[in-house]
Coordinates of C-alpha atoms in Angstrom, one line a residue:
M1 CA 0.0 0.0 0.0
T2 CA 1.4 3.2 -1.0
T3 CA 0.8 6.6 0.5
P4 CA 0.8 9.8 -1.3
G5 CA 4.3 11.2 -2.0
D6 CA 5.9 7.7 -2.0
D7 CA 6.8 8.2 -5.6
E8 CA 8.7 11.3 -4.9
P9 CA 12.4 11.0 -4.2
R10 CA 13.4 11.2 -0.6
R11 CA 15.4 14.1 0.6
M12 CA 17.9 13.6 3.4
P13 CA 18.1 16.2 6.1
P14 CA 21.2 18.3 5.9
S15 CA 22.5 17.0 9.2
I16 CA 23.0 13.5 7.7
Q17 CA 24.1 14.2 4.2
P18 CA 27.1 12.1 3.1
R19 CA 30.6 13.4 3.3
G20 CA 31.1 14.0 -0.3
A21 CA 28.0 16.1 -0.7
Q22 CA 28.5 19.8 -1.3
R23 CA 27.7 21.9 1.6
P24 CA 25.4 24.8 1.3
P25 CA 27.0 28.1 1.3
A26 CA 27.7 29.8 4.6
P27 CA 25.3 32.5 5.6
Q28 CA 26.1 36.1 4.9
R29 CA 28.8 37.4 7.4
P30 CA 27.7 40.5 9.2
A31 CA 29.6 43.7 8.6
A32 CA 33.0 44.1 10.2
S33 CA 31.8 46.7 12.5
A34 CA 28.9 44.6 13.9
R35 CA 29.5 41.9 16.4
P36 CA 28.0 38.5 15.5
A37 CA 25.0 37.4 17.6
P38 CA 25.6 34.7 20.0
P39 CA 24.4 31.2 19.0
P40 CA 21.0 30.0 20.3
A41 CA 21.1 28.2 23.6
G42 CA 21.8 24.5 23.2
A43 CA 23.0 24.8 19.6
P44 CA 26.0 22.6 18.8
T45 CA 29.2 24.3 18.0
R46 CA 31.6 23.4 15.3
R47 CA 35.1 24.3 14.4
S48 CA 35.9 26.9 11.8
T49 CA 37.3 25.4 8.6
G50 CA 39.6 28.3 8.1
A51 CA 39.8 30.2 4.7
F52 CA 37.0 30.0 2.2
D53 CA 36.2 31.2 -1.4
T54 CA 35.0 34.7 -1.2
S55 CA 33.9 34.6 -4.8
Q56 CA 31.0 32.3 -4.0
R57 CA 29.9 34.3 -1.0
G58 CA 26.1 34.7 -1.0
A59 CA 25.6 32.4 -4.0
A60 CA 23.8 29.0 -3.6
P61 CA 24.9 26.1 -5.8
A62 CA 22.5 25.2 -8.6
G63 CA 19.8 22.6 -8.0
R64 CA 20.0 23.0 -4.2
R65 CA 18.0 25.0 -1.8
P66 CA 19.9 27.3 0.5
A67 CA 20.0 26.1 4.0
D68 CA 17.8 27.7 6.5
P69 CA 20.0 29.9 8.6
A70 CA 17.9 29.2 11.6
S71 CA 18.4 25.5 11.3
S72 CA 22.1 25.5 10.3
P73 CA 24.3 25.1 13.3
R74 CA 27.2 27.5 13.4
R75 CA 30.1 28.1 15.8
N76 CA 31.2 31.5 17.1
P77 CA 34.8 32.3 16.4
P78 CA 37.0 31.4 19.4
A79 CA 37.4 34.3 21.8
Q80 CA 40.8 35.9 21.7
T81 CA 42.6 35.8 25.0
P82 CA 44.3 39.1 25.6
V83 CA 48.0 38.8 26.1
A84 CA 49.3 40.8 28.9
A85 CA 52.2 43.1 28.1
T86 CA 55.5 42.2 29.7
R87 CA 56.5 44.8 32.3
V88 CA 60.2 45.4 32.9
A89 CA 61.1 46.3 36.4
P90 CA 63.1 49.5 36.8
P91 CA 66.7 49.3 38.0
G92 CA 66.9 48.8 41.8
A93 CA 63.2 47.7 42.0
Y94 CA 64.2 44.6 43.9
D95 CA 66.6 46.3 46.3
A96 CA 63.9 47.5 48.6
P97 CA 60.5 46.2 49.5
P98 CA 57.4 47.9 48.0
P99 CA 55.8 50.7 50.1
G100 CA 53.9 49.4 53.0
A101 CA 55.5 45.9 52.9
P102 CA 57.5 44.7 55.9
P103 CA 61.3 44.9 55.4
S104 CA 63.0 41.9 53.9
R105 CA 64.9 39.7 56.3
T106 CA 67.2 38.4 53.7
A107 CA 70.4 40.4 53.7
P108 CA 72.8 40.5 50.8
P109 CA 75.6 37.9 51.0
A110 CA 78.2 40.6 51.8
A111 CA 76.4 41.8 54.9
A112 CA 77.2 38.6 56.8
P113 CA 81.0 39.1 56.9
R114 CA 80.4 42.8 57.8
R115 CA 78.2 41.8 60.7
R116 CA 80.8 39.3 61.9
R117 CA 83.5 42.0 61.8
R118 CA 81.3 44.4 63.7
H119 CA 80.5 41.7 66.3
R120 CA 84.2 41.0 66.8
L121 CA 85.0 44.7 67.2
R122 CA 82.2 45.1 69.8
T123 CA 83.5 42.1 71.7
V124 CA 87.1 43.5 71.7
V125 CA 85.8 47.0 72.9
L126 CA 83.7 45.4 75.6
V127 CA 86.6 43.3 76.9
V128 CA 88.9 46.4 77.0
L129 CA 86.3 48.4 78.8
L130 CA 85.8 45.7 81.4
L131 CA 89.6 45.5 81.9
V132 CA 89.8 49.2 82.3
V133 CA 86.9 49.4 84.7
G134 CA 88.1 46.5 86.7
S135 CA 91.6 48.0 86.9
L136 CA 90.2 51.3 88.1
V137 CA 88.1 49.6 90.8
W138 CA 91.1 47.6 92.0
F139 CA 93.3 50.7 91.9
A140 CA 90.7 52.8 93.9
A141 CA 90.3 50.1 96.5
W142 CA 94.1 49.6 96.8
A143 CA 94.7 53.4 97.1
S144 CA 91.8 53.9 99.6
G145 CA 93.4 51.4 101.9
R146 CA 96.7 53.2 102.0
I147 CA 95.5 56.8 102.6
Q148 CA 96.7 58.3 105.8
H149 CA 94.0 60.3 107.6
V150 CA 94.4 63.0 110.3
E151 CA 91.9 64.8 112.5
A152 CA 92.0 68.4 111.3
L153 CA 88.7 70.0 110.3
S154 CA 87.0 72.5 112.7
G155 CA 83.4 71.8 111.7
A156 CA 82.8 75.6 111.1
P157 CA 79.9 76.5 108.8
D158 CA 80.7 76.1 105.1
T159 CA 81.6 79.0 103.0
P160 CA 81.0 79.3 99.2
G161 CA 83.4 77.5 96.9
R162 CA 86.1 74.9 97.8
T163 CA 89.0 75.7 100.2
Y164 CA 92.1 73.5 100.7
L165 CA 94.7 74.1 103.4
I166 CA 98.0 72.6 102.2
V167 CA 100.9 72.4 104.7
G168 CA 104.3 71.0 104.2
S169 CA 107.6 70.3 105.9
D170 CA 111.0 70.3 104.2
S171 CA 112.5 68.2 107.0
R172 CA 114.3 65.0 105.9
E173 CA 112.2 62.9 108.2
G174 CA 108.9 64.0 106.7
W175 CA 105.5 63.6 108.4
A176 CA 105.6 59.9 108.9
E177 CA 108.5 59.9 111.4
S178 CA 107.8 63.3 113.0
T179 CA 105.6 63.9 116.1
V180 CA 103.0 66.7 116.4
E181 CA 104.5 68.0 119.6
G182 CA 107.1 70.6 118.8
A183 CA 106.7 70.1 115.0
R184 CA 106.3 73.2 112.8
T185 CA 105.1 73.7 109.3
D186 CA 107.5 75.1 106.8
T187 CA 104.9 75.7 104.1
I188 CA 101.3 76.9 104.5
M189 CA 99.2 77.4 101.3
L190 CA 95.5 78.2 101.1
L191 CA 93.9 77.2 97.8
H192 CA 90.4 78.6 97.2
V193 CA 88.2 77.8 94.2
P194 CA 85.4 80.4 94.2
E195 CA 82.0 79.8 92.7
S196 CA 83.0 82.3 90.0
G197 CA 86.2 84.0 89.1
P198 CA 89.8 82.9 89.2
T199 CA 91.2 80.3 91.6
A200 CA 93.5 81.7 94.2
L201 CA 96.6 80.1 95.6
V202 CA 97.8 82.1 98.6
S203 CA 101.1 81.3 100.4
I204 CA 101.0 82.4 104.0
P205 CA 104.5 83.1 105.3
R206 CA 105.3 80.6 108.2
D207 CA 106.6 83.5 110.4
S208 CA 103.4 85.6 110.0
Y209 CA 102.5 87.1 113.3
V210 CA 98.9 86.3 113.9
P211 CA 96.4 85.6 116.8
I212 CA 96.2 81.9 117.8
P213 CA 92.9 80.9 119.3
D214 CA 93.2 80.3 123.1
H215 CA 96.9 81.2 123.0
Q216 CA 99.0 84.4 122.8
D217 CA 99.8 85.9 119.4
N218 CA 102.6 84.0 117.7
K219 CA 104.1 82.9 114.5
I220 CA 101.4 81.0 112.5
N221 CA 103.4 77.8 112.3
A222 CA 103.5 77.7 116.1
A223 CA 99.8 76.8 116.0
F224 CA 100.7 73.4 114.7
S225 CA 103.2 72.7 117.5
L226 CA 100.7 74.0 120.1
G227 CA 97.6 72.1 118.9
G228 CA 98.3 70.1 115.8
A229 CA 96.3 70.3 112.6
P230 CA 93.0 71.3 114.2
L231 CA 94.5 74.4 115.8
L232 CA 96.3 75.4 112.6
V233 CA 93.1 75.0 110.6
E234 CA 91.2 77.1 113.1
T235 CA 93.9 79.8 113.1
V236 CA 93.9 80.0 109.2
E237 CA 90.1 80.1 109.2
D238 CA 90.1 83.1 111.6
L239 CA 92.7 84.8 109.5
S240 CA 91.0 84.3 106.1
G241 CA 87.3 84.0 106.9
L242 CA 87.2 80.9 104.8
T243 CA 86.2 77.4 106.1
V244 CA 88.7 74.7 105.2
D245 CA 87.0 71.8 103.3
L246 CA 90.1 69.6 102.9
Y247 CA 93.4 69.5 104.9
L248 CA 96.5 68.1 103.2
E249 CA 99.8 67.5 104.8
I250 CA 102.8 67.1 102.5
G251 CA 106.3 65.8 103.4
F252 CA 108.6 67.3 100.8
T253 CA 110.9 64.2 101.1
G254 CA 107.9 62.3 99.7
V255 CA 107.4 64.9 97.0
A256 CA 110.9 64.2 95.9
D257 CA 110.0 60.6 95.5
M258 CA 106.9 61.6 93.5
V259 CA 109.1 63.7 91.2
D260 CA 111.2 60.6 90.5
A261 CA 108.1 58.6 89.9
V262 CA 106.9 60.9 87.1
G263 CA 110.3 61.0 85.5
G264 CA 111.3 64.6 86.6
V265 CA 109.7 68.0 86.4
E266 CA 110.7 71.3 84.9
L267 CA 111.6 74.1 87.4
C268 CA 112.6 77.7 86.8
Y269 CA 114.6 80.2 88.9
D270 CA 116.2 83.3 87.6
R271 CA 119.4 83.3 89.7
D272 CA 122.6 81.3 90.0
V273 CA 122.7 79.5 93.3
D274 CA 125.3 77.5 95.2
D275 CA 123.8 77.0 98.7
P276 CA 125.6 74.5 101.0
K277 CA 122.8 74.5 103.5
S278 CA 120.1 73.3 101.1
Q279 CA 122.7 71.6 98.8
M280 CA 121.1 73.5 95.8
E281 CA 123.3 74.2 92.8
W282 CA 121.5 76.0 90.1
T283 CA 122.2 78.0 86.9
A284 CA 119.7 80.7 86.2
G285 CA 116.9 79.5 83.9
C286 CA 114.6 76.5 83.5
H287 CA 115.9 73.0 84.0
E288 CA 114.6 69.4 84.2
A289 CA 115.0 68.4 87.9
D290 CA 115.0 65.0 89.5
G291 CA 113.7 64.3 93.0
E292 CA 116.9 65.3 94.9
T293 CA 117.2 68.6 93.0
A294 CA 113.5 69.4 93.5
L295 CA 113.9 68.8 97.2
A296 CA 116.9 71.2 97.4
F297 CA 115.0 73.7 95.2
S298 CA 112.1 73.7 97.7
R299 CA 114.3 74.0 100.8
M300 CA 116.7 76.8 99.8
R301 CA 116.0 80.2 101.4
Y302 CA 119.3 81.7 102.8
S303 CA 120.6 82.4 99.3
D304 CA 117.2 83.9 98.2
P305 CA 116.9 87.7 98.6
L306 CA 113.2 87.1 99.4
G307 CA 114.0 84.7 102.2
D308 CA 110.9 82.7 103.3
I309 CA 108.7 84.4 100.7
G310 CA 110.9 83.2 97.9
R311 CA 111.0 79.7 99.3
T312 CA 107.2 79.4 99.5
Q313 CA 107.1 80.5 95.9
R314 CA 109.5 77.7 94.8
Q315 CA 107.7 75.2 96.9
R316 CA 104.4 76.2 95.2
Q317 CA 106.1 75.7 91.9
V318 CA 107.3 72.2 92.8
V319 CA 103.8 71.1 94.0
S320 CA 102.2 72.5 90.9
A321 CA 104.7 70.8 88.6
V322 CA 104.2 67.4 90.3
A323 CA 100.4 67.8 90.0
S324 CA 100.7 68.7 86.3
E325 CA 102.8 65.6 85.6
A326 CA 100.6 63.4 87.7
L327 CA 97.6 64.3 85.6
A328 CA 99.4 64.2 82.2
P329 CA 98.1 61.5 79.7
G330 CA 101.6 59.9 79.8
T331 CA 101.1 59.2 83.5
L332 CA 97.4 58.4 83.6
L333 CA 97.7 55.9 80.7
N334 CA 100.8 54.2 82.1
P335 CA 99.8 51.8 84.8
F336 CA 103.3 51.2 86.1
R337 CA 104.1 54.9 86.4
M338 CA 100.7 55.6 87.9
V339 CA 101.1 52.9 90.6
A340 CA 104.6 54.1 91.5
L341 CA 103.4 57.8 91.6
T342 CA 100.4 56.9 93.8
S343 CA 102.5 54.8 96.1
A344 CA 105.0 57.6 96.6
G345 CA 102.2 60.2 97.0
L346 CA 100.3 58.1 99.6
D347 CA 103.5 57.9 101.6
A348 CA 104.0 61.6 101.4
F349 CA 100.4 62.8 102.1
A350 CA 98.0 62.8 105.0
V351 CA 94.5 64.1 104.5
S352 CA 91.6 65.2 106.7
E353 CA 89.2 62.6 108.0
G354 CA 86.5 61.5 105.5
S355 CA 88.6 62.2 102.4
G356 CA 89.1 59.6 99.8
V357 CA 90.6 58.9 96.4
V358 CA 88.1 61.1 94.6
D359 CA 88.8 64.0 97.0
L360 CA 92.5 63.7 96.3
A361 CA 92.0 63.5 92.6
R362 CA 89.9 66.7 92.6
A363 CA 92.4 68.4 94.9
A364 CA 95.2 67.5 92.3
F365 CA 93.1 69.1 89.5
D366 CA 92.5 72.2 91.7
I367 CA 96.1 72.5 92.7
R368 CA 97.2 72.4 89.0
G369 CA 94.5 75.0 88.2
G370 CA 95.9 77.1 91.1
L371 CA 99.0 77.9 88.9
A372 CA 97.2 78.0 85.5
G373 CA 97.2 81.1 83.4
D374 CA 94.0 82.5 84.9
A375 CA 94.8 81.7 88.5
V376 CA 95.9 84.4 91.0
T377 CA 98.9 83.7 93.2
G378 CA 100.7 85.6 96.0
T379 CA 100.7 86.2 99.7
P380 CA 98.6 88.3 102.1
P381 CA 99.5 92.0 102.2
I382 CA 102.7 92.4 104.2
R383 CA 103.6 95.5 106.1
N384 CA 106.9 94.5 107.6
M385 CA 109.2 91.5 106.7
G386 CA 111.3 91.9 109.9
Y387 CA 108.9 92.7 112.6
S388 CA 110.6 91.9 115.9
V389 CA 108.5 90.7 118.9
A390 CA 109.9 90.1 122.4
G391 CA 109.9 86.4 123.3
V392 CA 109.0 85.4 119.7
G393 CA 111.8 86.8 117.5
S394 CA 111.7 88.1 114.0
T395 CA 108.3 87.8 112.4
V396 CA 106.4 88.9 109.3
L397 CA 103.8 91.5 110.1
L398 CA 100.7 91.3 107.9
D399 CA 98.9 94.6 107.0
P400 CA 95.8 94.8 109.2
D401 CA 94.3 97.6 107.1
T402 CA 94.3 95.9 103.7
S403 CA 94.1 92.2 104.7
P404 CA 90.2 92.1 105.2
A405 CA 89.6 93.4 101.6
F406 CA 92.2 91.0 100.3
W407 CA 90.6 87.9 101.8
E408 CA 87.1 89.1 100.7
A409 CA 88.4 89.4 97.1
V410 CA 89.9 85.9 97.3
A411 CA 86.6 84.5 98.6
E412 CA 84.5 86.2 95.9
G413 CA 86.9 85.7 93.0
T414 CA 87.1 89.3 92.1
F415 CA 90.9 89.6 91.5
E416 CA 92.1 90.2 87.9
P417 CA 92.7 86.7 86.4
G418 CA 96.4 85.8 86.2
S419 CA 97.6 88.6 88.5
E420 CA 100.1 88.5 91.4
I421 CA 98.3 89.5 94.6
G422 CA 99.2 90.8 98.0
G423 CA 102.9 90.8 99.0
L424 CA 105.0 93.5 100.5
E425 CA 103.5 97.0 100.2

C-alpha cells in the first residue's frame, strides 16, 4: 500500500548528508563593524574550517535550496585571550620592599661578613672596657686602703666654693716619722676655688705674726706645734674668713719621690745658686729636675733675697709641677708609672678625715689649676718683713688695714685673672 508522496524521491536532512556532498554556502557574514549574535542556547558548536572562497559568498549552488540559517548550526569564532604586556622592572626595584610591605629579612651575601666583623669589634671593645673598669676599681680600693687620715677640720659653717689648706715640711724625716708636739710647718698654702672668678693660691709666710685661738699671738706655724692640725686649721680660718674643706699635709721628702716617679719636672729660677745648707746648685733659667734637685729647690732660702717668701714661691712651683705631671696623659695611661706615683704620694700625704681617692684627685686638679694662666697667686698683704717681737723673735707683720679686703676678694673671685696678689707693700 502506498501513500501519497511515496513516488517522490526522498530528501535527506542536511544533518545526515554524506561526506562528499557539497555543503550549502555559509550564511552572509555581518559587517566588520557589527559583532555576531551569540548562537542559540543548546545549539551545537563546530570548528571553523579556516579560509573559504570569497567569490562564491552569498551564491547558492545550482539545484539546491539554500540552507535555512535558523536551522544551520554555526560556531562562534573562538574568543581571543588578551596577552598581557611584559613589564620590565626599573633598576633597583628589587633592592627595597614595596611601600607598606615589611622589610625583607634576607640580607645581601656581603652583609654577613660585615656583621661578623662588627660583632668581633664590639667584643674587643667590651673586653677592653671591662679590663679598664676592673683596673680602676682595683686601683681605687688599693689606694683607699693606704690613705693616711688625720683629724683636722674644725666643723665651722661652710663658705661658698672649695677651700684647701696645704701644709708641708722640708725636713728630711717627713711627716711619717715626726711627732706633732714641737713640730712646725715650713709651708702653708691656702687654695680657694670660688663659685665664679679665678682660683687663688695664697702662700702664708710661716713666720706671719697672727692671733692663735686660746693662745697668745705668735708665728702662724707655732699653731701646729701647740695644737696640731685642728688648731692650725682654726687659726687660718680666723685669718682668712674661709672654712677649710680639705686639709692636706705634705712631706717634701715624699714629694721628691713623686718627682722621680713621674720622671722629673721642669723648674725655673732666675738666679745662679750655690747654697751649701740646702745643697742647691742652680744655673739661672729653667731645667729638668729630679727628685733630689727638686727637694733642694724647695728648701733653699738663705741664698734667696726674698727669704721665706721666695722659698714658698718655689715650693708652690714644685707642688704644681708634680700635680701637672701626675695628671698628664703619659702618666694616667701608664699603669706602672701611675702605681709608682700613687705609692709615693700616699707615703707623702696625710689628709683630713672623711677624704678619699676622689677628693685627692679633685684636689690635684684644683692645685694644678691654682697655677694655671687665669689663677691668681701671691701672699697676704705684708707691712713689715722683719717685725721683731719680744719672746718670739723676728716675724712677718701682715697689713691689718688691707688684709680684710684682700681675703674678701679671694673668697668672691674678684681679682684680675692671672695677677700676682698681695705681697710687700
